[in-house]
Short mmCIF file of C-alpha atoms in Angstrom, two decimals:
data_model
loop_
_atom_site.label_atom_id
_atom_site.label_comp_id
_atom_site.label_asym_id
_atom_site.label_seq_id
_atom_site.Cartn_x
_atom_site.Cartn_y
_atom_site.Cartn_z
CA MET A 988 0.00 0.00 0.00
CA ALA A 989 1.43 3.40 -1.00
CA SER A 990 2.29 5.71 1.87
CA ALA A 991 0.61 9.11 2.13
CA ARG A 992 2.41 12.07 0.70
CA PRO A 993 4.00 14.27 3.41
CA GLU A 994 1.49 17.05 2.92
CA GLU A 995 -1.37 14.58 3.35
CA THR A 996 -0.38 13.42 6.84
CA PRO A 997 -2.48 14.88 9.72
CA LEU A 998 0.49 16.82 11.10
CA MET A 999 1.31 18.42 7.74
CA ARG A 1000 -2.34 19.22 7.06
CA GLN A 1001 -2.45 21.01 10.41
CA TYR A 1002 0.71 22.92 9.53
CA LEU A 1003 -0.54 23.89 6.06
CA GLU A 1004 -3.88 25.06 7.46
CA THR A 1005 -2.01 27.30 9.89
CA LYS A 1006 0.21 28.61 7.11
CA GLN A 1007 -2.87 29.39 5.02
CA ARG A 1008 -4.27 31.52 7.86
CA TYR A 1009 -0.97 33.39 8.22
CA PRO A 1010 0.34 33.59 4.64
CA GLY A 1011 2.79 36.41 5.22
CA CYS A 1012 4.46 34.73 8.19
CA VAL A 1013 7.00 32.04 8.84
CA VAL A 1014 5.21 29.48 11.04
CA PHE A 1015 7.12 28.21 14.08
CA PHE A 1016 5.25 24.92 14.55
CA ARG A 1017 5.70 23.22 17.93
CA VAL A 1018 6.43 19.51 17.61
CA GLY A 1019 7.51 17.99 20.92
CA ASP A 1020 10.56 19.87 22.20
CA PHE A 1021 11.18 21.75 18.94
CA TYR A 1022 9.68 24.48 16.82
CA GLU A 1023 9.78 23.20 13.24
CA VAL A 1024 9.56 25.05 9.93
CA PHE A 1025 8.64 23.21 6.71
CA PHE A 1026 8.62 23.50 2.90
CA ASP A 1027 9.91 26.70 1.23
CA ASP A 1028 9.94 28.57 4.55
CA ALA A 1029 12.44 26.04 5.89
CA VAL A 1030 14.82 26.75 3.02
CA THR A 1031 14.50 30.52 3.53
CA VAL A 1032 14.85 30.41 7.32
CA ALA A 1033 17.79 27.99 7.30
CA ARG A 1034 19.67 30.32 4.95
CA ALA A 1035 18.70 33.50 6.83
CA ILE A 1036 19.80 32.46 10.34
CA ASP A 1037 22.26 29.68 9.55
CA LEU A 1038 20.26 26.60 10.57
CA THR A 1039 20.84 23.07 9.30
CA LEU A 1040 18.36 22.23 6.55
CA THR A 1041 17.13 18.67 6.71
CA SER A 1042 13.98 16.90 5.53
CA ARG A 1043 10.98 15.02 6.81
CA ASP A 1044 10.25 11.56 5.38
CA LYS A 1045 13.70 11.23 3.85
CA GLY A 1046 12.71 7.97 2.12
CA ALA A 1047 9.87 9.63 0.19
CA GLU A 1048 10.15 10.52 -3.47
CA ASN A 1049 9.84 14.22 -2.63
CA PRO A 1050 10.93 14.68 1.00
CA THR A 1051 9.66 17.77 2.81
CA PRO A 1052 12.39 20.35 3.60
CA MET A 1053 12.47 21.23 7.28
CA CYS A 1054 14.57 22.94 9.94
CA GLY A 1055 13.99 23.48 13.61
CA VAL A 1056 15.13 25.05 16.86
CA PRO A 1057 14.80 23.82 20.48
CA HIS A 1058 11.78 25.37 22.16
CA HIS A 1059 13.89 26.64 25.08
CA ALA A 1060 16.10 28.59 22.63
CA ALA A 1061 13.26 29.96 20.49
CA ARG A 1062 13.64 33.54 21.77
CA THR A 1063 17.13 33.80 20.34
CA TYR A 1064 16.09 32.61 16.90
CA LEU A 1065 12.91 34.69 16.87
CA ALA A 1066 15.02 37.77 17.60
CA LYS A 1067 17.33 36.97 14.68
CA LEU A 1068 14.42 36.53 12.28
CA VAL A 1069 12.63 39.70 13.39
CA GLU A 1070 15.88 41.66 13.10
CA LYS A 1071 16.01 40.55 9.44
CA GLY A 1072 12.43 41.73 8.84
CA PHE A 1073 10.56 38.40 9.07
CA LYS A 1074 7.15 37.98 10.65
CA VAL A 1075 6.77 34.78 12.68
CA ALA A 1076 3.53 33.07 13.75
CA VAL A 1077 4.25 30.94 16.83
CA CYS A 1078 1.99 27.88 16.79
CA ASP A 1079 1.98 26.10 20.16
CA GLN A 1080 0.55 22.84 21.44
CA VAL A 1081 -2.50 23.80 23.49
CA GLU A 1082 -3.31 20.40 24.97
CA ASP A 1083 -1.32 17.75 26.77
CA PRO A 1084 0.03 15.27 24.17
CA ARG A 1085 -0.47 12.44 26.69
CA LEU A 1086 -4.19 13.16 26.84
CA ALA A 1087 -4.78 13.99 23.19
CA ARG A 1088 -6.86 11.71 21.01
CA GLY A 1089 -5.28 11.73 17.60
CA ILE A 1090 -3.20 14.72 16.63
CA VAL A 1091 -2.35 17.28 19.31
CA LYS A 1092 -4.38 20.49 19.07
CA ARG A 1093 -2.27 23.53 18.13
CA GLU A 1094 -3.06 27.22 17.87
CA VAL A 1095 -1.15 30.39 17.00
CA THR A 1096 -0.55 32.08 20.35
CA ARG A 1097 1.26 35.15 19.05
CA VAL A 1098 2.71 36.71 15.93
CA VAL A 1099 6.08 38.42 16.31
CA THR A 1100 6.82 41.15 13.77
CA PRO A 1101 9.45 43.90 13.64
CA GLY A 1102 6.91 46.41 14.97
CA VAL A 1103 5.20 44.14 17.52
CA VAL A 1104 7.87 42.91 19.92
CA LEU A 1105 7.10 42.12 23.57
CA ASP A 1106 10.23 40.25 24.62
CA GLU A 1107 12.25 42.66 26.78
CA GLU A 1108 15.50 41.04 25.68
CA GLN A 1109 14.82 42.22 22.12
CA LEU A 1110 14.02 45.81 23.09
CA ASP A 1111 16.07 48.88 23.92
CA ALA A 1112 14.36 49.99 27.13
CA ARG A 1113 15.35 53.62 26.56
CA ALA A 1114 13.98 53.88 22.99
CA GLY A 1115 10.56 53.29 21.49
CA CYS A 1116 9.81 50.29 19.26
CA TYR A 1117 7.24 51.84 16.97
CA LEU A 1118 4.63 50.38 14.70
CA VAL A 1119 3.54 53.25 12.42
CA ALA A 1120 0.45 53.35 10.19
CA LEU A 1121 -0.25 55.83 7.39
CA ALA A 1122 -3.68 56.53 5.92
CA PRO A 1123 -3.75 58.92 2.91
CA ASP A 1124 -6.79 61.15 2.50
CA GLY A 1125 -6.65 62.07 -1.17
CA GLY A 1126 -9.67 64.34 -0.98
CA ARG A 1127 -8.01 66.69 1.51
CA GLY A 1128 -4.40 66.15 0.51
CA ARG A 1129 -3.52 65.03 4.05
CA ILE A 1130 -2.00 61.83 5.42
CA GLY A 1131 -3.05 60.32 8.72
CA LEU A 1132 -0.17 59.02 10.82
CA ALA A 1133 -0.36 56.95 13.99
CA TYR A 1134 2.38 55.29 16.03
CA LEU A 1135 2.10 52.58 18.68
CA ASP A 1136 4.66 50.96 20.96
CA VAL A 1137 2.92 47.76 22.06
CA SER A 1138 5.48 47.13 24.81
CA THR A 1139 4.64 50.37 26.65
CA GLY A 1140 1.21 51.35 25.31
CA GLU A 1141 2.53 54.66 23.94
CA PHE A 1142 0.06 55.71 21.25
CA GLY A 1143 -0.13 58.90 19.18
CA ALA A 1144 -1.76 60.23 16.02
CA ALA A 1145 -1.56 63.27 13.75
CA GLU A 1146 -2.32 64.49 10.26
CA VAL A 1147 0.45 65.93 8.08
CA GLY A 1148 1.00 67.07 4.53
CA PRO A 1149 2.79 64.73 2.08
CA ALA A 1150 5.98 66.81 2.25
CA ALA A 1151 6.26 66.31 6.02
CA ILE A 1152 5.93 62.51 6.08
CA ASP A 1153 9.65 61.80 5.67
CA ASP A 1154 10.51 64.11 8.58
CA GLU A 1155 7.99 62.44 10.90
CA LEU A 1156 9.21 58.97 9.94
CA ALA A 1157 12.82 60.02 10.55
CA ARG A 1158 11.83 61.24 14.02
CA LEU A 1159 9.92 58.10 14.94
CA ALA A 1160 12.28 55.61 13.24
CA PRO A 1161 9.56 52.92 12.97
CA ARG A 1162 10.45 49.25 13.03
CA GLU A 1163 7.40 48.43 10.88
CA LEU A 1164 5.25 50.60 8.64
CA LEU A 1165 1.61 49.85 7.79
CA LEU A 1166 0.44 51.15 4.41
CA PRO A 1167 -2.85 50.59 2.56
CA PRO A 1168 -2.28 48.18 -0.37
CA GLY A 1169 -0.94 50.09 -3.37
CA ALA A 1170 -0.69 53.42 -1.51
CA LEU A 1171 2.40 55.64 -1.47
CA PRO A 1172 4.54 53.44 -3.76
CA GLU A 1173 7.44 55.90 -3.67
CA LEU A 1174 7.56 55.61 0.11
CA ARG A 1175 7.51 51.81 -0.05
CA ALA A 1176 10.57 51.90 -2.29
CA ARG A 1177 12.74 54.03 0.01
CA GLU A 1178 11.53 53.24 3.52
CA LYS A 1179 14.06 51.42 5.70
CA ALA A 1180 11.44 49.80 7.96
CA THR A 1181 9.59 46.59 7.17
CA VAL A 1182 6.53 47.60 5.13
CA THR A 1183 3.29 45.68 5.66
CA ASP A 1184 -0.14 46.09 4.07
CA SER A 1185 -2.42 47.62 6.69
CA PRO A 1186 -5.78 46.16 7.71
CA PRO A 1187 -8.60 47.79 5.71
CA SER A 1188 -10.33 50.80 7.19
CA THR A 1189 -13.98 50.22 8.10
CA ASP A 1190 -16.98 52.14 9.39
CA GLY A 1191 -16.19 50.62 12.77
CA ASP A 1192 -12.86 52.45 13.20
CA ARG A 1193 -14.28 54.94 15.69
CA ALA A 1194 -15.99 52.24 17.74
CA LEU A 1195 -12.79 50.17 17.72
CA LEU A 1196 -10.78 53.05 19.20
CA GLU A 1197 -13.48 53.83 21.76
CA GLU A 1198 -13.45 50.23 22.94
CA ALA A 1199 -9.64 49.91 22.95
CA LEU A 1200 -9.10 53.18 24.83
CA ARG A 1201 -12.30 53.02 26.93
CA THR A 1202 -12.89 56.61 25.91
CA PRO A 1203 -15.96 58.20 24.23
CA ALA A 1204 -15.42 59.29 20.64
CA ALA A 1205 -15.94 62.96 21.50
CA GLU A 1206 -12.95 62.86 23.85
CA LEU A 1207 -10.52 61.25 21.41
CA GLY A 1208 -9.77 64.54 19.66
CA LEU A 1209 -10.07 63.08 16.17
CA ASP A 1210 -13.43 64.44 15.04
CA ALA A 1211 -11.79 66.79 12.54
CA TRP A 1212 -9.02 64.36 11.60
CA PRO A 1213 -10.56 61.35 9.85
CA ALA A 1214 -7.26 60.23 8.30
CA ALA A 1215 -5.55 60.19 11.71
CA LEU A 1216 -8.47 58.18 13.08
CA ALA A 1217 -8.10 55.62 10.27
CA ALA A 1218 -4.35 55.31 10.92
CA ALA A 1219 -4.87 54.87 14.66
CA ALA A 1220 -7.48 52.18 14.06
CA ALA A 1221 -5.10 50.37 11.69
CA CYS A 1222 -2.46 50.23 14.45
CA VAL A 1223 -4.92 48.77 16.96
CA ARG A 1224 -6.35 46.26 14.50
CA TYR A 1225 -2.91 45.03 13.46
CA ALA A 1226 -1.60 44.80 17.03
CA ARG A 1227 -4.63 42.78 18.07
CA ALA A 1228 -4.27 40.44 15.12
CA THR A 1229 -0.76 39.55 16.27
CA GLN A 1230 -1.87 38.70 19.81
CA PRO A 1231 -4.83 36.33 19.36
CA VAL A 1232 -4.74 35.05 22.96
CA GLY A 1233 -4.02 38.31 24.75
CA GLU A 1234 -4.55 42.04 24.54
CA ARG A 1235 -2.13 44.83 25.34
CA PRO A 1236 -3.53 47.76 27.33
CA LEU A 1237 -3.61 51.22 25.77
CA ALA A 1238 -3.64 54.06 28.28
CA ARG A 1239 -4.56 56.95 25.99
CA LEU A 1240 -4.18 58.38 22.50
CA ALA A 1241 -2.02 61.49 22.25
CA VAL A 1242 -3.22 63.63 19.34
CA TYR A 1243 -0.51 66.08 18.31
CA GLU A 1244 0.26 68.72 15.68
CA PRO A 1245 3.80 68.45 14.23
CA ALA A 1246 3.78 72.17 13.44
CA ARG A 1247 4.00 72.94 17.16
CA HIS A 1248 7.49 71.47 17.26
CA ARG A 1249 10.78 72.29 15.59
CA VAL A 1250 11.17 69.85 12.72
CA LEU A 1251 14.51 68.05 12.60
CA ASP A 1252 14.77 66.17 9.33
CA GLU A 1253 16.87 63.05 8.92
CA ALA A 1254 19.88 64.98 7.62
CA ALA A 1255 19.78 67.40 10.57
CA GLN A 1256 19.51 64.57 13.08
CA ARG A 1257 22.50 62.85 11.53
CA ASN A 1258 24.72 65.91 11.01
CA LEU A 1259 24.00 67.29 14.49
CA GLU A 1260 24.59 63.83 15.98
CA VAL A 1261 21.39 64.08 18.00
CA PHE A 1262 20.85 60.35 18.60
CA GLY A 1263 24.02 58.72 17.25
CA THR A 1264 27.51 59.60 16.06
CA ILE A 1265 28.06 60.05 12.34
CA ALA A 1266 30.90 57.55 12.16
CA GLU A 1267 29.39 54.58 14.01
CA GLY A 1268 25.85 55.58 14.96
CA ARG A 1269 26.69 55.13 18.65
CA LYS A 1270 24.72 56.83 21.41
CA GLU A 1271 27.96 57.44 23.32
CA GLY A 1272 29.41 60.68 21.95
CA ALA A 1273 26.08 61.94 20.58
CA LEU A 1274 23.88 64.63 22.15
CA LEU A 1275 21.50 62.03 23.60
CA GLY A 1276 24.38 60.19 25.24
CA LEU A 1277 25.64 63.42 26.80
CA LEU A 1278 22.26 64.47 28.21
CA ASP A 1279 20.76 61.14 29.24
CA GLU A 1280 21.15 60.93 32.99
CA ALA A 1281 17.59 59.73 33.49
CA CYS A 1282 17.19 57.32 36.40
CA THR A 1283 14.61 55.18 34.62
CA ALA A 1284 14.04 53.76 31.15
CA MET A 1285 10.78 55.73 31.00
CA GLY A 1286 12.70 58.96 31.58
CA GLY A 1287 15.20 57.98 28.90
CA ARG A 1288 12.40 57.46 26.37
CA LEU A 1289 10.85 60.82 27.30
CA LEU A 1290 14.15 62.63 26.82
CA ARG A 1291 14.55 60.97 23.43
CA ARG A 1292 11.07 62.21 22.40
CA PHE A 1293 11.92 65.75 23.55
CA LEU A 1294 15.09 65.77 21.44
CA GLY A 1295 13.25 64.42 18.41
CA ALA A 1296 10.53 67.08 18.58
CA PRO A 1297 11.82 70.13 20.49
CA LEU A 1298 9.45 73.04 21.05
#
């Protein structure tokens, strides 16, 4: 009797179903004491972070490429992948294998992306790790911008003209940028951050923000800024999609006007060595390194924001 093809086994069907639900992600699939990666993703991941590429069902006519990492070392490998711009869906076993009937039940417990990082070991405690969303409003010639640091709950939104977008992005230095599909192609081509298609805007954006912030719509400060509202909702929707079994608290939404601050474009920040030295990009020797005597990481982040947007 012919054996089943690898993709037809219950385990592989479970993996492929998960991959279909998270098409833009590498799936870290828990199998016993390892997280395994299969098929084309295995080839890509093995090359990207220097893992040994092997195969499942080696005796088959077309063996399935695979690579894996020990579950206790997963943080290290996740950090390497995220640093290279990958998005990783972590699929864990959610029932005891000893009690399972048939295949062990598995679910995606979190999605780690460059802009949604919660592991403290992967974060600089004195700098923000920003997810930024843009929402163009062609009718008014404005662009909504929102930023969110999921590790601290820092959340802000504004509307700016197209000419000011580069300056705001240079100030925020996002790790991941959400853009509507097909929008701002010139920005996609030159942006240094990982660029991801944003969740679609809906009529429920206002209600989503009200629920997430536990604040009535009238108090959000976005009544006259529909593009900023759409960008803020995109941040919340994306952050929630990456944390299917948990929700990060958001304290408040800070609505701001960039024109109230002195704009320091990317060239000015670099030439004045505000955050890093020109030669090596090091904090030591730059203005921030000289001034930062804050006693806490929170104070360090606040000082960094002040320097990026002085009055």
